[in-house]
PDB file of C-alpha atoms in Angstrom:
ATOM      1  CA  PRO A 153     -12.663  -0.488  32.734  1.00  0.00           C
ATOM      2  CA  TRP A 154     -11.393  -2.362  29.445  1.00  0.00           C
ATOM      3  CA  LEU A 155      -9.988  -0.621  26.465  1.00  0.00           C
ATOM      4  CA  ALA A 156     -10.323  -2.205  22.998  1.00  0.00           C
ATOM      5  CA  ALA A 157      -8.958  -1.078  19.614  1.00  0.00           C
ATOM      6  CA  ASN A 158      -9.675  -2.937  16.704  1.00  0.00           C
ATOM      7  CA  PHE A 159      -7.895  -2.862  13.290  1.00  0.00           C
ATOM      8  CA  THR A 160      -7.293  -5.974  11.664  1.00  0.00           C
ATOM      9  CA  LYS A 161      -6.712  -5.677   7.684  1.00  0.00           C
ATOM     10  CA  SER A 162      -3.636  -3.424   6.726  1.00  0.00           C
ATOM     11  CA  THR A 163      -3.345  -3.984   2.958  1.00  0.00           C
ATOM     12  CA  TRP A 164      -3.516  -1.355   0.115  1.00  0.00           C
ATOM     13  CA  ARG A 165      -7.104  -1.052  -1.692  1.00  0.00           C
ATOM     14  CA  GLU A 166      -8.563  -3.445   0.870  1.00  0.00           C
ATOM     15  CA  THR A 167     -11.645  -2.375   3.085  1.00  0.00           C
ATOM     16  CA  ASN A 168     -11.740  -2.530   7.095  1.00  0.00           C
ATOM     17  CA  SER A 169     -13.308  -0.835  10.104  1.00  0.00           C
ATOM     18  CA  VAL A 170     -11.453   1.138  12.576  1.00  0.00           C
ATOM     19  CA  THR A 171     -12.623   1.088  16.449  1.00  0.00           C
ATOM     20  CA  CYS A 172     -11.629   2.425  19.752  1.00  0.00           C
ATOM     21  CA  ALA A 173     -13.705   1.197  22.328  1.00  0.00           C
ATOM     22  CA  ILE A 174     -14.271   1.302  26.306  1.00  0.00           C
ATOM     23  CA  ASN A 175     -16.333  -0.684  28.442  1.00  0.00           C
ATOM     24  CA  ALA A 176     -17.169   0.751  32.559  1.00  0.00           C
ATOM     25  CA  ALA A 177     -19.086   0.682  35.223  1.00  0.00           C
ATOM     26  CA  ASN A 178     -20.629   4.012  33.651  1.00  0.00           C
ATOM     27  CA  VAL A 179     -21.042   5.757  30.478  1.00  0.00           C
ATOM     28  CA  ASP A 180     -17.704   7.830  29.783  1.00  0.00           C
ATOM     29  CA  ASP A 181     -18.096  11.169  28.263  1.00  0.00           C
ATOM     30  CA  SER A 182     -14.447  12.018  28.158  1.00  0.00           C
ATOM     31  CA  PHE A 183     -13.240   8.618  25.839  1.00  0.00           C
ATOM     32  CA  THR A 184     -11.819  10.040  22.505  1.00  0.00           C
ATOM     33  CA  MET A 185      -9.467   8.732  20.061  1.00  0.00           C
ATOM     34  CA  PHE A 186      -6.302  10.231  18.794  1.00  0.00           C
ATOM     35  CA  ILE A 187      -4.948  10.342  14.994  1.00  0.00           C
ATOM     36  CA  ASN A 188      -1.379  11.268  14.886  1.00  0.00           C
ATOM     37  CA  ASN A 189      -1.863  13.469  18.133  1.00  0.00           C
ATOM     38  CA  VAL A 190      -4.792  14.800  16.720  1.00  0.00           C
ATOM     39  CA  ASN A 191      -8.252  14.704  18.350  1.00  0.00           C
ATOM     40  CA  TYR A 192     -10.675  13.120  16.088  1.00  0.00           C
ATOM     41  CA  THR A 193     -13.293  15.513  17.157  1.00  0.00           C
ATOM     42  CA  ASN A 194     -13.525  17.717  20.390  1.00  0.00           C
ATOM     43  CA  SER A 195     -17.477  17.878  20.683  1.00  0.00           C
ATOM     44  CA  THR A 196     -17.738  20.991  18.948  1.00  0.00           C
ATOM     45  CA  TYR A 197     -15.473  20.719  15.613  1.00  0.00           C
ATOM     46  CA  TYR A 198     -13.780  18.319  13.475  1.00  0.00           C
ATOM     47  CA  ASN A 199     -10.146  18.452  14.375  1.00  0.00           C
ATOM     48  CA  LEU A 200      -8.842  16.290  11.634  1.00  0.00           C
ATOM     49  CA  SER A 201      -7.368  18.456   8.539  1.00  0.00           C
ATOM     50  CA  SER A 202      -9.048  18.802   5.350  1.00  0.00           C
ATOM     51  CA  ASN A 203      -6.631  16.854   3.416  1.00  0.00           C
ATOM     52  CA  SER A 204      -6.276  13.975   6.071  1.00  0.00           C
ATOM     53  CA  PRO A 205      -7.318  10.576   4.581  1.00  0.00           C
ATOM     54  CA  TRP A 206      -8.923   9.404   7.482  1.00  0.00           C
ATOM     55  CA  LEU A 207     -11.863  12.288   7.073  1.00  0.00           C
ATOM     56  CA  ALA A 208     -13.930   9.258   4.492  1.00  0.00           C
ATOM     57  CA  ALA A 209     -13.525   6.918   7.596  1.00  0.00           C
ATOM     58  CA  ASN A 210     -16.662   9.325   9.120  1.00  0.00           C
ATOM     59  CA  PHE A 211     -15.755   8.076  12.676  1.00  0.00           C
ATOM     60  CA  THR A 212     -18.822   8.538  15.162  1.00  0.00           C
ATOM     61  CA  LYS A 213     -19.241   8.094  18.732  1.00  0.00           C
ATOM     62  CA  SER A 214     -21.881   5.758  20.118  1.00  0.00           C
ATOM     63  CA  ALA A 215     -22.869   4.494  23.719  1.00  0.00           C
ATOM     64  CA  TRP A 216     -24.992   1.593  24.669  1.00  0.00           C
ATOM     65  CA  ARG A 217     -25.565  -0.409  27.975  1.00  0.00           C
ATOM     66  CA  GLU A 218     -24.502  -4.338  27.892  1.00  0.00           C
ATOM     67  CA  THR A 219     -26.750  -6.999  28.984  1.00  0.00           C
ATOM     68  CA  ASN A 220     -24.386  -7.342  32.325  1.00  0.00           C
ATOM     69  CA  GLY A 221     -25.084  -3.861  33.102  1.00  0.00           C
ATOM     70  CA  THR A 222     -21.945  -2.090  32.087  1.00  0.00           C
ATOM     71  CA  TYR A 223     -21.761   0.368  29.423  1.00  0.00           C
ATOM     72  CA  THR A 224     -19.397   0.642  26.116  1.00  0.00           C
ATOM     73  CA  VAL A 225     -18.394   3.748  24.441  1.00  0.00           C
ATOM     74  CA  ALA A 226     -16.903   3.259  20.998  1.00  0.00           C
ATOM     75  CA  ILE A 227     -15.461   5.337  18.145  1.00  0.00           C
ATOM     76  CA  GLU A 228     -15.912   3.651  14.778  1.00  0.00           C
ATOM     77  CA  GLY A 229     -15.152   4.294  10.970  1.00  0.00           C
ATOM     78  CA  PHE A 230     -14.978   2.636   7.937  1.00  0.00           C
ATOM     79  CA  VAL A 231     -12.116   2.802   5.313  1.00  0.00           C
ATOM     80  CA  ASP A 232     -13.688   2.033   1.595  1.00  0.00           C
ATOM     81  CA  TYR A 233     -10.243   1.655   0.353  1.00  0.00           C
ATOM     82  CA  PHE A 234      -6.671   2.039   1.825  1.00  0.00           C
ATOM     83  CA  THR A 235      -4.083   3.857   0.104  1.00  0.00           C
ATOM     84  CA  MET A 236      -0.375   4.573   0.847  1.00  0.00           C
ATOM     85  CA  GLN A 237      -1.764   7.797   2.731  1.00  0.00           C
ATOM     86  CA  HIS A 238      -3.108   5.880   5.328  1.00  0.00           C
ATOM     87  CA  ASP A 239       0.405   4.430   6.111  1.00  0.00           C
ATOM     88  CA  ARG A 240       2.251   4.819   9.335  1.00  0.00           C
ATOM     89  CA  THR A 241      -0.910   6.236  11.243  1.00  0.00           C
ATOM     90  CA  ASP A 242      -0.559   6.326  14.987  1.00  0.00           C
ATOM     91  CA  PHE A 243      -3.713   5.746  16.614  1.00  0.00           C
ATOM     92  CA  LEU A 244      -4.638   6.433  20.647  1.00  0.00           C
ATOM     93  CA  CYS A 245      -7.718   5.471  22.107  1.00  0.00           C
ATOM     94  CA  TYR A 246      -7.980   7.218  25.728  1.00  0.00           C
ATOM     95  CA  SER A 247     -10.117   7.688  28.590  1.00  0.00           C
ATOM     96  CA  ALA A 248      -9.224  10.864  30.742  1.00  0.00           C
ATOM     97  CA  LYS A 249     -11.866   9.869  33.122  1.00  0.00           C
ATOM     98  CA  TYR A 250      -9.534   6.584  33.828  1.00  0.00           C
ATOM     99  CA  GLU A 251      -6.346   7.996  33.011  1.00  0.00           C
ATOM    100  CA  ARG A 252      -6.038   4.751  30.577  1.00  0.00           C
ATOM    101  CA  GLY A 253      -5.049   4.732  27.238  1.00  0.00           C
ATOM    102  CA  ARG A 254      -4.212   1.908  24.367  1.00  0.00           C
ATOM    103  CA  TYR A 255      -1.705   2.737  21.336  1.00  0.00           C
ATOM    104  CA  PHE A 256      -1.488   1.305  17.999  1.00  0.00           C
ATOM    105  CA  TRP A 257       0.079   1.862  15.032  1.00  0.00           C
ATOM    106  CA  ILE A 258      -0.528   0.703  11.257  1.00  0.00           C
ATOM    107  CA  LYS A 259       1.480  -0.225   8.473  1.00  0.00           C
ATOM    108  CA  ILE A 260      -0.026  -0.639   5.072  1.00  0.00           C
ATOM    109  CA  LYS A 261       1.153  -2.792   2.859  1.00  0.00           C
ATOM    110  CA  ASP A 262       1.258  -2.143  -0.910  1.00  0.00           C
ATOM    111  CA  ARG A 263      -0.227  -5.449  -2.251  1.00  0.00           C
ATOM    112  CA  GLN A 264       0.118  -4.432  -5.759  1.00  0.00           C
ATOM    113  CA  ALA A 265       3.526  -3.097  -5.796  1.00  0.00           C
ATOM    114  CA  ASN A 266       5.809  -4.964  -8.235  1.00  0.00           C
ATOM    115  CA  GLN A 267       2.868  -7.227  -9.028  1.00  0.00           C
ATOM    116  CA  THR A 268       2.241  -6.823 -12.949  1.00  0.00           C
ATOM    117  CA  ASN A 269       0.531  -9.837 -14.785  1.00  0.00           C
ATOM    118  CA  ILE A 270       0.965  -9.753 -18.368  1.00  0.00           C
ATOM    119  CA  HIS A 271      -1.463 -12.232 -20.461  1.00  0.00           C
ATOM    120  CA  ILE A 272      -1.173 -13.362 -24.034  1.00  0.00           C
ATOM    121  CA  ARG A 273      -4.024 -15.589 -25.372  1.00  0.00           C
ATOM    122  CA  GLY A 274      -4.247 -16.597 -28.988  1.00  0.00           C
ATOM    123  CA  PRO A 275      -6.155 -19.839 -30.550  1.00  0.00           C
ATOM    124  CA  LYS A 276      -6.547 -22.978 -29.085  1.00  0.00           C
ATOM    125  CA  PRO A 277      -5.053 -26.052 -30.411  1.00  0.00           C
ATOM    126  CA  SER A 278      -8.641 -26.769 -31.710  1.00  0.00           C
ATOM    127  CA  GLU A 279      -8.569 -23.586 -33.685  1.00  0.00           C
ATOM    128  CA  ALA A 280      -5.413 -23.393 -34.796  1.00  0.00           C
ATOM    129  CA  TYR A 281      -5.970 -24.506 -38.471  1.00  0.00           C
ATOM    130  CA  VAL A 282      -7.084 -22.997 -41.535  1.00  0.00           C
ATOM    131  CA  GLY A 283     -10.731 -22.526 -41.932  1.00  0.00           C
ATOM    132  CA  ALA A 284     -10.884 -21.785 -38.246  1.00  0.00           C
ATOM    133  CA  GLY A 285     -11.152 -17.978 -36.145  1.00  0.00           C
ATOM    134  CA  SER A 286     -10.327 -17.254 -32.950  1.00  0.00           C
ATOM    135  CA  SER A 287      -9.524 -14.104 -30.932  1.00  0.00           C
ATOM    136  CA  VAL A 288      -6.217 -12.769 -30.041  1.00  0.00           C
ATOM    137  CA  THR A 289      -5.552 -10.892 -26.921  1.00  0.00           C
ATOM    138  CA  CYS A 290      -2.443  -9.033 -25.203  1.00  0.00           C
ATOM    139  CA  ALA A 291      -3.181  -7.479 -21.846  1.00  0.00           C
ATOM    140  CA  ILE A 292      -1.296  -6.405 -18.887  1.00  0.00           C
ATOM    141  CA  ASN A 293      -2.844  -6.145 -15.280  1.00  0.00           C
ATOM    142  CA  ALA A 294      -1.424  -3.427 -12.794  1.00  0.00           C
ATOM    143  CA  ALA A 295      -1.651  -1.079 -10.057  1.00  0.00           C
ATOM    144  CA  ASN A 296      -2.091   1.522 -12.438  1.00  0.00           C
ATOM    145  CA  VAL A 297      -3.345   1.982 -16.075  1.00  0.00           C
ATOM    146  CA  ASP A 298      -0.488   1.382 -18.322  1.00  0.00           C
ATOM    147  CA  ASP A 299      -0.778   3.804 -21.281  1.00  0.00           C
ATOM    148  CA  SER A 300       2.712   2.612 -22.770  1.00  0.00           C
ATOM    149  CA  PHE A 301       1.038  -1.131 -23.426  1.00  0.00           C
ATOM    150  CA  THR A 302       1.392  -2.312 -26.855  1.00  0.00           C
ATOM    151  CA  MET A 303       1.765  -5.660 -29.101  1.00  0.00           C
ATOM    152  CA  PHE A 304       4.223  -6.192 -31.245  1.00  0.00           C
ATOM    153  CA  ILE A 305       3.302  -8.767 -34.454  1.00  0.00           C
ATOM    154  CA  ASN A 306       6.322  -9.901 -36.218  1.00  0.00           C
ATOM    155  CA  ASN A 307       8.273  -6.979 -34.641  1.00  0.00           C
ATOM    156  CA  SER A 308       5.603  -4.545 -35.795  1.00  0.00           C
ATOM    157  CA  THR A 309       3.217  -2.932 -33.299  1.00  0.00           C
ATOM    158  CA  TYR A 310      -0.408  -3.467 -33.866  1.00  0.00           C
ATOM    159  CA  TYR A 311      -1.705   0.046 -34.630  1.00  0.00           C
ATOM    160  CA  ASN A 312       1.111  -0.087 -37.509  1.00  0.00           C
ATOM    161  CA  LEU A 313      -0.297  -2.780 -39.549  1.00  0.00           C
ATOM    162  CA  SER A 314      -1.898  -0.692 -41.802  1.00  0.00           C
ATOM    163  CA  SER A 315       0.982   1.647 -42.514  1.00  0.00           C
ATOM    164  CA  ASN A 316       3.369   1.740 -45.234  1.00  0.00           C
ATOM    165  CA  VAL A 317       6.493   3.570 -43.400  1.00  0.00           C
ATOM    166  CA  ASN A 318       9.498   2.065 -43.331  1.00  0.00           C
ATOM    167  CA  TYR A 319       9.928   0.992 -39.427  1.00  0.00           C
ATOM    168  CA  THR A 320       7.116  -1.552 -39.987  1.00  0.00           C
ATOM    169  CA  ASN A 321       7.467  -4.953 -41.243  1.00  0.00           C
ATOM    170  CA  LEU A 322       4.011  -5.496 -42.379  1.00  0.00           C
ATOM    171  CA  ASN A 323       1.999  -3.602 -45.223  1.00  0.00           C
ATOM    172  CA  SER A 324      -1.250  -3.143 -45.897  1.00  0.00           C
ATOM    173  CA  SER A 325      -1.628  -6.709 -47.134  1.00  0.00           C
ATOM    174  CA  SER A 326      -0.924  -8.024 -43.684  1.00  0.00           C
ATOM    175  CA  PRO A 327      -3.432 -11.042 -42.881  1.00  0.00           C
ATOM    176  CA  TRP A 328      -3.788  -9.481 -39.267  1.00  0.00           C
ATOM    177  CA  LEU A 329      -5.294  -6.262 -40.609  1.00  0.00           C
ATOM    178  CA  ALA A 330      -8.929  -7.742 -40.446  1.00  0.00           C
ATOM    179  CA  ALA A 331      -8.462  -8.912 -37.081  1.00  0.00           C
ATOM    180  CA  ASN A 332      -8.986  -5.469 -36.262  1.00  0.00           C
ATOM    181  CA  PHE A 333      -7.549  -4.849 -32.969  1.00  0.00           C
ATOM    182  CA  THR A 334      -8.388  -2.364 -30.433  1.00  0.00           C
ATOM    183  CA  LYS A 335      -7.136  -1.289 -27.198  1.00  0.00           C
ATOM    184  CA  SER A 336      -9.162  -0.849 -24.104  1.00  0.00           C
ATOM    185  CA  THR A 337      -8.714  -0.291 -20.172  1.00  0.00           C
ATOM    186  CA  TRP A 338     -10.732  -0.948 -17.270  1.00  0.00           C
ATOM    187  CA  ARG A 339     -10.900  -1.102 -13.585  1.00  0.00           C
ATOM    188  CA  GLU A 340     -10.981  -4.355 -11.915  1.00  0.00           C
ATOM    189  CA  THR A 341     -12.967  -4.901  -8.777  1.00  0.00           C
ATOM    190  CA  ASN A 342      -9.862  -5.397  -6.769  1.00  0.00           C
ATOM    191  CA  GLY A 343      -8.925  -1.923  -7.629  1.00  0.00           C
ATOM    192  CA  THR A 344      -6.419  -2.827 -10.265  1.00  0.00           C
ATOM    193  CA  TYR A 345      -6.382  -2.180 -13.983  1.00  0.00           C
ATOM    194  CA  THR A 346      -6.470  -4.090 -17.128  1.00  0.00           C
ATOM    195  CA  THR A 347      -5.471  -2.995 -20.284  1.00  0.00           C
ATOM    196  CA  ALA A 348      -5.836  -5.305 -22.971  1.00  0.00           C
ATOM    197  CA  ILE A 349      -5.605  -5.314 -26.900  1.00  0.00           C
ATOM    198  CA  GLU A 350      -7.693  -7.541 -28.540  1.00  0.00           C
ATOM    199  CA  GLY A 351      -8.781  -8.705 -32.293  1.00  0.00           C
ATOM    200  CA  PHE A 352     -10.693 -11.380 -33.802  1.00  0.00           C
ATOM    201  CA  VAL A 353      -9.838 -13.615 -36.727  1.00  0.00           C
ATOM    202  CA  ASP A 354     -12.621 -14.789 -38.557  1.00  0.00           C
ATOM    203  CA  TYR A 355     -10.853 -17.571 -40.904  1.00  0.00           C
ATOM    204  CA  TYR A 356      -6.883 -18.393 -40.534  1.00  0.00           C
ATOM    205  CA  THR A 357      -5.133 -18.869 -43.287  1.00  0.00           C
ATOM    206  CA  MET A 358      -1.576 -19.995 -44.066  1.00  0.00           C
ATOM    207  CA  GLN A 359      -0.856 -16.585 -44.166  1.00  0.00           C
ATOM    208  CA  HIS A 360      -1.023 -16.308 -40.791  1.00  0.00           C
ATOM    209  CA  ASP A 361       1.248 -19.132 -39.940  1.00  0.00           C
ATOM    210  CA  SER A 362       4.700 -18.744 -37.950  1.00  0.00           C
ATOM    211  CA  THR A 363       3.693 -15.227 -36.868  1.00  0.00           C
TER     212      THR A 363
END
């Protein structure tokens, strides 16, 4: 018989299938898979603990006859999103009938660690003149929501523009008040989060110059 273990991707927030399989002359009912030394099933109840990150993979066992007359038994599951809880997991694909096994160990890489992108967008050259208008955006993309993210205009936070308190450099006559800056957050398809502060200037004046 031959044994196969398949696990190709190991990056945080990516997806992948996890498979143990055996091919032999006859169906091998003894074939099983161990996850960190715990049998994924013993045919009567699930052995993985209720807080195991691998429960969501919904491992199932199936058998089929190949065109050459041999039989394959496979245990397969699918992980929607890897997390760091999946890191450093031991897998053992094992046949008691043939007393053979194949072992593999996975290491999850935190692809998002220390990868933070900050993006600033103001008027394009064709929009940077009196009478033109444009959006103004500050944004951050990171592994988690950044509630601390803010924007300063001439050393004053954007949400203090309408305040006359002493620690702000701008007062209620600021030309930027009309941009109506708002802050929003959303989740990207790759699992990261973007927080953006956006506003729109209808018409630039010389008061906006040298900001």
